[in-house]
Amino acid sequence: MAAVILDGKAAAAELRAELAERCAALAARGVIPCLAVILVGEDPASQIYVRNKKRACEQAGVRFIEILMPTDTEQAVLDQKILALNADPEVDGILVQSPLPEGLDERRVLALIDPKKDVDGFHVSNMGALATGGRGIVPGTPEGCMELIRRAGVTLDGKEAVVVGRSNLAGKPMALLLLQANATVTVCHSRTKNLAEHTRRADVLVVAIRQPKMITGGMVKPGAIVIDIGINRLENRKVVGDVDFDSAREVAGYLTPVPGGVGPMTIAMLLKHTIAAAEARA
Ligand code: GUN
């Protein structure tokens, strides 16, 4: 039987409608949530991501400050910009679009962001809270994946979960969230031997490796929930995930599409974190 397709676009639209109400309630109190996004350089994919974030903010009633900096921006200039945004009481969220151009130190930049304004959840204190069971801002992509799993009605307690990919953006925080939910978690990566042996054991399979269609139906356990975080643009401009959708849907129990799966959820979570920060300010 073909998999149930998990519609992230619809789920995100629902969440964004709720968030727009929270935003309106804040506006009635004279508080406009504000997200500042810094984009350094001209990476085409990053430009698309930033454009999508801007549109979502505008629709929800969140003020969007777009800060475009040239590829040859010096570290000190970027650092100063972050510090200025930290000090600006009207800015609730700060996001530095990743990847930064070569020569800029991303870890240093992330460490400079005020953790309360770190709406991406990438600051060491937020990541540390996630790793140790504390309270902090959780990175939006894995948080969005968890929300899709919850909405599918799939329980995680005691399940075999396999995360393919170990990035700070996605794989690593995803593994921590699954662990918090009492799944038995395996993290696979580029050096993993016999990847398919691991993925075929997974009741819950989450993939974030930036490799178009790498996970095929033959690597999926029948009935599994498969969450595809990948966004890859092929030469013919078509956007596909890390999972081969057509073969995986014949085997999986639940599957997220690309586009229209995890991507819209990431943006909804970003809005949620920005609005929550504004609520704390109010
Ligand atoms: N680049 C790709 N995804 C993301 C994200 O969620 N946040 C940031 N800051 N950069 C990204």
mmCIF file of C-alpha atoms and ligand atoms in Angstrom:
data_model
loop_
_atom_site.group_PDB
_atom_site.id
_atom_site.type_symbol
_atom_site.label_atom_id
_atom_site.label_comp_id
_atom_site.label_asym_id
_atom_site.label_seq_id
_atom_site.Cartn_x
_atom_site.Cartn_y
_atom_site.Cartn_z
ATOM 1 C CA MET A 1 0.000 0.000 0.000
ATOM 2 C CA ALA A 2 1.318 3.444 -0.860
ATOM 3 C CA ALA A 3 2.516 5.651 1.988
ATOM 4 C CA VAL A 4 0.437 8.376 3.592
ATOM 5 C CA ILE A 5 1.978 11.637 2.360
ATOM 6 C CA LEU A 6 2.569 14.091 5.196
ATOM 7 C CA ASP A 7 1.529 17.528 3.967
ATOM 8 C CA GLY A 8 3.925 19.991 5.580
ATOM 9 C CA LYS A 9 2.513 22.868 3.590
ATOM 10 C CA ALA A 10 -0.958 22.383 5.069
ATOM 11 C CA ALA A 11 0.363 21.783 8.604
ATOM 12 C CA ALA A 12 2.533 24.893 8.382
ATOM 13 C CA ALA A 13 -0.387 26.976 7.094
ATOM 14 C CA GLU A 14 -2.403 25.911 10.164
ATOM 15 C CA LEU A 15 0.450 26.823 12.490
ATOM 16 C CA ARG A 16 0.980 30.152 10.731
ATOM 17 C CA ALA A 17 -2.694 31.051 11.111
ATOM 18 C CA GLU A 18 -2.399 30.466 14.889
ATOM 19 C CA LEU A 19 0.808 32.492 14.951
ATOM 20 C CA ALA A 20 -0.790 35.358 13.033
ATOM 21 C CA GLU A 21 -3.397 35.532 15.831
ATOM 22 C CA ARG A 22 -0.677 35.710 18.484
ATOM 23 C CA CYS A 23 1.004 38.393 16.408
ATOM 24 C CA ALA A 24 -2.218 40.404 16.201
ATOM 25 C CA ALA A 25 -2.648 40.149 19.991
ATOM 26 C CA LEU A 26 0.858 41.543 20.416
ATOM 27 C CA ALA A 27 0.176 44.342 17.928
ATOM 28 C CA ALA A 28 -2.887 45.306 19.978
ATOM 29 C CA ARG A 29 -0.473 45.832 22.878
ATOM 30 C CA GLY A 30 1.821 47.926 20.680
ATOM 31 C CA VAL A 31 4.447 45.215 20.175
ATOM 32 C CA ILE A 32 5.463 44.215 16.661
ATOM 33 C CA PRO A 33 7.634 41.070 16.586
ATOM 34 C CA CYS A 34 10.752 41.647 14.529
ATOM 35 C CA LEU A 35 13.166 39.246 12.836
ATOM 36 C CA ALA A 36 16.511 40.436 11.487
ATOM 37 C CA VAL A 37 18.125 38.205 8.874
ATOM 38 C CA ILE A 38 21.719 38.645 7.782
ATOM 39 C CA LEU A 39 22.695 37.283 4.385
ATOM 40 C CA VAL A 40 26.367 37.551 3.526
ATOM 41 C CA GLY A 41 27.255 36.963 -0.123
ATOM 42 C CA GLU A 42 25.138 35.826 -3.042
ATOM 43 C CA ASP A 43 24.574 32.091 -2.631
ATOM 44 C CA PRO A 44 21.479 31.461 -4.816
ATOM 45 C CA ALA A 45 19.935 28.843 -2.516
ATOM 46 C CA SER A 46 20.369 31.147 0.491
ATOM 47 C CA GLN A 47 18.718 33.969 -1.434
ATOM 48 C CA ILE A 48 15.670 31.744 -2.013
ATOM 49 C CA TYR A 49 15.540 30.672 1.664
ATOM 50 C CA VAL A 50 15.722 34.289 2.805
ATOM 51 C CA ARG A 51 13.033 35.347 0.347
ATOM 52 C CA ASN A 52 10.715 32.608 1.691
ATOM 53 C CA LYS A 53 11.357 33.685 5.283
ATOM 54 C CA LYS A 54 10.614 37.288 4.372
ATOM 55 C CA ARG A 55 7.320 36.385 2.730
ATOM 56 C CA ALA A 56 6.234 34.263 5.700
ATOM 57 C CA CYS A 57 7.087 37.060 8.150
ATOM 58 C CA GLU A 58 5.140 39.633 6.173
ATOM 59 C CA GLN A 59 2.096 37.353 5.978
ATOM 60 C CA ALA A 60 2.158 36.683 9.720
ATOM 61 C CA GLY A 61 2.613 40.323 10.717
ATOM 62 C CA VAL A 62 6.257 39.977 11.775
ATOM 63 C CA ARG A 63 8.532 42.861 10.836
ATOM 64 C CA PHE A 64 11.421 41.648 8.684
ATOM 65 C CA ILE A 65 14.774 43.394 8.554
ATOM 66 C CA GLU A 66 16.921 42.110 5.707
ATOM 67 C CA ILE A 67 20.609 42.864 6.052
ATOM 68 C CA LEU A 68 22.565 42.102 2.891
ATOM 69 C CA MET A 69 26.346 42.149 3.182
ATOM 70 C CA PRO A 70 28.918 41.622 0.404
ATOM 71 C CA THR A 71 30.898 38.391 0.044
ATOM 72 C CA ASP A 72 34.114 40.140 1.125
ATOM 73 C CA THR A 73 32.617 41.399 4.408
ATOM 74 C CA GLU A 74 35.205 41.434 7.186
ATOM 75 C CA GLN A 75 34.615 39.415 10.327
ATOM 76 C CA ALA A 76 34.772 42.511 12.536
ATOM 77 C CA VAL A 77 32.035 44.226 10.500
ATOM 78 C CA LEU A 78 29.761 41.199 10.785
ATOM 79 C CA ASP A 79 30.509 40.891 14.507
ATOM 80 C CA GLN A 80 29.611 44.546 15.066
ATOM 81 C CA LYS A 81 26.324 44.104 13.208
ATOM 82 C CA ILE A 82 25.352 41.207 15.496
ATOM 83 C CA LEU A 83 26.221 43.202 18.596
ATOM 84 C CA ALA A 84 24.126 46.137 17.357
ATOM 85 C CA LEU A 85 21.139 43.834 16.771
ATOM 86 C CA ASN A 86 21.618 42.279 20.226
ATOM 87 C CA ALA A 87 21.414 45.766 21.708
ATOM 88 C CA ASP A 88 18.358 46.835 19.691
ATOM 89 C CA PRO A 89 15.299 46.370 21.960
ATOM 90 C CA GLU A 90 12.952 46.214 18.963
ATOM 91 C CA VAL A 91 14.697 43.200 17.421
ATOM 92 C CA ASP A 92 13.347 39.901 18.777
ATOM 93 C CA GLY A 93 15.126 37.410 16.538
ATOM 94 C CA ILE A 94 18.486 37.334 14.767
ATOM 95 C CA LEU A 95 19.290 34.808 12.055
ATOM 96 C CA VAL A 96 22.532 34.566 10.132
ATOM 97 C CA GLN A 97 21.913 32.601 6.964
ATOM 98 C CA SER A 98 24.222 29.615 6.612
ATOM 99 C CA PRO A 99 26.610 28.899 4.916
ATOM 100 C CA LEU A 100 28.751 32.009 5.327
ATOM 101 C CA PRO A 101 31.333 32.775 2.618
ATOM 102 C CA GLU A 102 34.772 31.278 3.124
ATOM 103 C CA GLY A 103 36.939 33.229 5.539
ATOM 104 C CA LEU A 104 34.129 34.078 7.953
ATOM 105 C CA ASP A 105 33.945 32.163 11.224
ATOM 106 C CA GLU A 106 30.415 30.834 11.617
ATOM 107 C CA ARG A 107 30.942 29.420 15.107
ATOM 108 C CA ARG A 108 32.192 32.780 16.303
ATOM 109 C CA VAL A 109 29.214 34.576 14.760
ATOM 110 C CA LEU A 110 26.678 32.185 16.275
ATOM 111 C CA ALA A 111 28.323 32.530 19.689
ATOM 112 C CA LEU A 112 27.886 36.312 19.526
ATOM 113 C CA ILE A 113 24.109 36.192 19.065
ATOM 114 C CA ASP A 114 22.137 36.814 22.267
ATOM 115 C CA PRO A 115 20.766 33.285 23.032
ATOM 116 C CA LYS A 116 17.314 34.780 23.716
ATOM 117 C CA LYS A 117 17.303 36.202 20.158
ATOM 118 C CA ASP A 118 18.815 33.055 18.621
ATOM 119 C CA VAL A 119 15.627 31.998 16.808
ATOM 120 C CA ASP A 120 17.558 29.342 14.849
ATOM 121 C CA GLY A 121 18.550 27.654 18.112
ATOM 122 C CA PHE A 122 22.169 27.266 16.975
ATOM 123 C CA HIS A 123 23.887 29.086 19.868
ATOM 124 C CA VAL A 124 25.917 26.711 22.049
ATOM 125 C CA SER A 125 23.723 27.502 25.029
ATOM 126 C CA ASN A 126 20.572 26.533 23.114
ATOM 127 C CA MET A 127 22.203 23.446 21.589
ATOM 128 C CA GLY A 128 23.626 22.639 25.027
ATOM 129 C CA ALA A 129 20.178 22.906 26.597
ATOM 130 C CA LEU A 130 18.855 20.506 23.972
ATOM 131 C CA ALA A 131 21.674 18.051 24.646
ATOM 132 C CA THR A 132 21.236 18.145 28.424
ATOM 133 C CA GLY A 133 17.457 18.269 28.680
ATOM 134 C CA GLY A 134 17.260 21.975 29.549
ATOM 135 C CA ARG A 135 14.968 24.676 28.208
ATOM 136 C CA GLY A 136 16.116 26.609 25.175
ATOM 137 C CA ILE A 137 15.237 27.395 21.578
ATOM 138 C CA VAL A 138 15.205 24.215 19.459
ATOM 139 C CA PRO A 139 16.431 24.389 15.833
ATOM 140 C CA GLY A 140 13.385 24.810 13.589
ATOM 141 C CA THR A 141 14.046 22.069 11.060
ATOM 142 C CA PRO A 142 14.178 19.136 13.499
ATOM 143 C CA GLU A 143 11.431 20.724 15.583
ATOM 144 C CA GLY A 144 9.276 20.847 12.443
ATOM 145 C CA CYS A 145 10.061 17.183 11.752
ATOM 146 C CA MET A 146 8.929 16.242 15.263
ATOM 147 C CA GLU A 147 5.689 18.139 14.711
ATOM 148 C CA LEU A 148 5.052 16.221 11.460
ATOM 149 C CA ILE A 149 5.690 12.905 13.250
ATOM 150 C CA ARG A 150 3.313 13.950 16.048
ATOM 151 C CA ARG A 151 0.617 14.976 13.586
ATOM 152 C CA ALA A 152 0.966 11.629 11.784
ATOM 153 C CA GLY A 153 0.001 10.004 15.109
ATOM 154 C CA VAL A 154 3.227 7.977 15.209
ATOM 155 C CA THR A 155 4.572 7.332 18.710
ATOM 156 C CA LEU A 156 8.329 7.240 19.318
ATOM 157 C CA ASP A 157 8.689 5.541 22.684
ATOM 158 C CA GLY A 158 10.959 2.502 22.246
ATOM 159 C CA LYS A 159 11.014 2.788 18.436
ATOM 160 C CA GLU A 160 14.127 2.313 16.296
ATOM 161 C CA ALA A 161 14.990 5.727 14.846
ATOM 162 C CA VAL A 162 17.764 6.215 12.311
ATOM 163 C CA VAL A 163 19.010 9.686 11.399
ATOM 164 C CA VAL A 164 21.122 9.904 8.257
ATOM 165 C CA GLY A 165 23.311 13.029 8.466
ATOM 166 C CA ARG A 166 25.065 14.660 11.410
ATOM 167 C CA SER A 167 24.981 18.400 10.650
ATOM 168 C CA ASN A 168 24.502 20.935 13.435
ATOM 169 C CA LEU A 169 21.545 22.331 11.478
ATOM 170 C CA ALA A 170 19.573 19.125 11.184
ATOM 171 C CA GLY A 171 20.954 15.644 11.920
ATOM 172 C CA LYS A 172 22.510 16.260 15.317
ATOM 173 C CA PRO A 173 19.605 18.161 16.925
ATOM 174 C CA MET A 174 17.156 15.704 15.310
ATOM 175 C CA ALA A 175 18.908 12.797 17.004
ATOM 176 C CA LEU A 176 18.706 14.608 20.351
ATOM 177 C CA LEU A 177 14.971 15.276 19.973
ATOM 178 C CA LEU A 178 14.294 11.638 19.085
ATOM 179 C CA LEU A 179 16.314 10.575 22.104
ATOM 180 C CA GLN A 180 14.268 12.905 24.322
ATOM 181 C CA ALA A 181 11.160 11.190 22.947
ATOM 182 C CA ASN A 182 12.566 7.816 24.092
ATOM 183 C CA ALA A 183 13.407 6.399 20.674
ATOM 184 C CA THR A 184 16.493 4.199 20.269
ATOM 185 C CA VAL A 185 18.588 6.404 18.016
ATOM 186 C CA THR A 186 21.298 5.563 15.484
ATOM 187 C CA VAL A 187 23.087 8.354 13.621
ATOM 188 C CA CYS A 188 24.558 7.442 10.227
ATOM 189 C CA HIS A 189 26.887 9.654 8.180
ATOM 190 C CA SER A 190 29.312 9.716 5.272
ATOM 191 C CA ARG A 191 31.673 7.196 6.932
ATOM 192 C CA THR A 192 28.956 4.744 7.972
ATOM 193 C CA LYS A 193 29.451 1.268 6.562
ATOM 194 C CA ASN A 194 26.474 -0.633 5.145
ATOM 195 C CA LEU A 195 24.081 2.313 5.361
ATOM 196 C CA ALA A 196 21.141 0.276 4.034
ATOM 197 C CA GLU A 197 21.499 -2.244 6.878
ATOM 198 C CA HIS A 198 20.853 0.571 9.317
ATOM 199 C CA THR A 199 18.079 2.319 7.394
ATOM 200 C CA ARG A 200 16.184 -0.950 6.854
ATOM 201 C CA ARG A 201 15.889 -1.362 10.624
ATOM 202 C CA ALA A 202 14.341 2.076 11.114
ATOM 203 C CA ASP A 203 10.749 2.504 12.237
ATOM 204 C CA VAL A 204 11.503 6.209 11.963
ATOM 205 C CA LEU A 205 13.945 7.314 9.263
ATOM 206 C CA VAL A 206 15.073 10.943 9.020
ATOM 207 C CA VAL A 207 17.404 11.953 6.208
ATOM 208 C CA ALA A 208 19.465 15.148 5.898
ATOM 209 C CA ILE A 209 22.494 14.568 3.676
ATOM 210 C CA ARG A 210 22.083 16.874 0.643
ATOM 211 C CA GLN A 211 22.296 13.933 -1.764
ATOM 212 C CA PRO A 212 19.435 13.867 -4.266
ATOM 213 C CA LYS A 213 17.306 10.691 -4.104
ATOM 214 C CA MET A 214 20.029 8.754 -2.264
ATOM 215 C CA ILE A 215 17.642 6.780 -0.029
ATOM 216 C CA THR A 216 15.643 4.405 -2.214
ATOM 217 C CA GLY A 217 12.613 2.260 -1.423
ATOM 218 C CA GLY A 218 14.848 -0.795 -0.994
ATOM 219 C CA MET A 219 16.528 0.921 1.960
ATOM 220 C CA VAL A 220 13.247 1.566 3.786
ATOM 221 C CA LYS A 221 11.542 -0.750 6.297
ATOM 222 C CA PRO A 222 7.969 -1.524 5.225
ATOM 223 C CA GLY A 223 5.547 0.760 7.078
ATOM 224 C CA ALA A 224 8.249 3.126 8.394
ATOM 225 C CA ILE A 225 7.762 6.871 8.749
ATOM 226 C CA VAL A 226 10.284 8.587 6.467
ATOM 227 C CA ILE A 227 11.103 12.259 6.942
ATOM 228 C CA ASP A 228 13.086 13.882 4.134
ATOM 229 C CA ILE A 229 14.933 17.061 5.117
ATOM 230 C CA GLY A 230 16.900 17.338 1.863
ATOM 231 C CA ILE A 231 16.325 20.112 -0.644
ATOM 232 C CA ASN A 232 18.313 19.565 -3.840
ATOM 233 C CA ARG A 233 17.945 21.375 -7.124
ATOM 234 C CA LEU A 234 18.684 19.140 -10.121
ATOM 235 C CA GLU A 235 20.215 20.387 -13.378
ATOM 236 C CA ASN A 236 16.727 20.479 -14.910
ATOM 237 C CA ARG A 237 15.824 22.875 -12.012
ATOM 238 C CA LYS A 238 13.467 20.336 -10.433
ATOM 239 C CA VAL A 239 13.668 20.310 -6.615
ATOM 240 C CA VAL A 240 13.970 16.855 -5.016
ATOM 241 C CA GLY A 241 14.736 15.481 -1.565
ATOM 242 C CA ASP A 242 17.373 13.073 -0.295
ATOM 243 C CA VAL A 243 14.801 10.278 -0.541
ATOM 244 C CA ASP A 244 13.735 8.791 -3.855
ATOM 245 C CA PHE A 245 10.065 9.665 -3.435
ATOM 246 C CA ASP A 246 8.590 7.308 -6.053
ATOM 247 C CA SER A 247 10.249 4.126 -4.796
ATOM 248 C CA ALA A 248 10.028 5.036 -1.091
ATOM 249 C CA ARG A 249 6.297 5.725 -1.221
ATOM 250 C CA GLU A 250 5.684 2.109 -2.268
ATOM 251 C CA VAL A 251 7.317 0.826 0.930
ATOM 252 C CA ALA A 252 6.987 3.478 3.669
ATOM 253 C CA GLY A 253 3.923 3.923 5.859
ATOM 254 C CA TYR A 254 4.312 7.716 5.924
ATOM 255 C CA LEU A 255 6.502 9.964 3.797
ATOM 256 C CA THR A 256 7.171 13.704 3.536
ATOM 257 C CA PRO A 257 7.300 15.197 0.026
ATOM 258 C CA VAL A 258 9.916 17.658 -1.239
ATOM 259 C CA PRO A 259 8.949 20.398 -1.722
ATOM 260 C CA GLY A 260 6.002 20.806 0.638
ATOM 261 C CA GLY A 261 7.163 18.634 3.527
ATOM 262 C CA VAL A 262 9.723 19.744 6.094
ATOM 263 C CA GLY A 263 10.635 23.080 4.432
ATOM 264 C CA PRO A 264 7.413 24.964 5.251
ATOM 265 C CA MET A 265 7.537 23.608 8.832
ATOM 266 C CA THR A 266 11.025 25.055 9.353
ATOM 267 C CA ILE A 267 9.723 28.503 8.480
ATOM 268 C CA ALA A 268 6.667 28.133 10.732
ATOM 269 C CA MET A 269 8.984 27.259 13.649
ATOM 270 C CA LEU A 270 11.142 30.282 12.923
ATOM 271 C CA LEU A 271 8.045 32.485 13.141
ATOM 272 C CA LYS A 272 7.011 30.740 16.353
ATOM 273 C CA HIS A 273 10.378 31.437 17.976
ATOM 274 C CA THR A 274 10.339 35.086 16.889
ATOM 275 C CA ILE A 275 6.807 35.630 18.191
ATOM 276 C CA ALA A 276 7.617 33.832 21.463
ATOM 277 C CA ALA A 277 10.629 36.134 21.922
ATOM 278 C CA ALA A 278 8.377 39.165 21.305
ATOM 279 C CA GLU A 279 5.863 37.819 23.831
ATOM 280 C CA ALA A 280 8.664 37.531 26.382
ATOM 281 C CA ARG A 281 9.659 41.167 25.589
ATOM 282 C CA ALA A 282 6.037 42.315 25.998
HETATM 283 N N1 GUN B 1 20.695 27.474 5.820
HETATM 284 C C1 GUN B 1 19.904 26.425 5.479
HETATM 285 N N2 GUN B 1 18.955 26.237 6.433
HETATM 286 C C2 GUN B 1 19.157 27.195 7.382
HETATM 287 C C3 GUN B 1 18.501 27.526 8.613
HETATM 288 O O1 GUN B 1 17.525 26.897 9.041
HETATM 289 N N3 GUN B 1 19.019 28.583 9.282
HETATM 290 C C4 GUN B 1 20.091 29.267 8.839
HETATM 291 N N4 GUN B 1 20.533 30.275 9.583
HETATM 292 N N5 GUN B 1 20.719 28.991 7.722
HETATM 293 C C5 GUN B 1 20.251 27.959 6.996
#
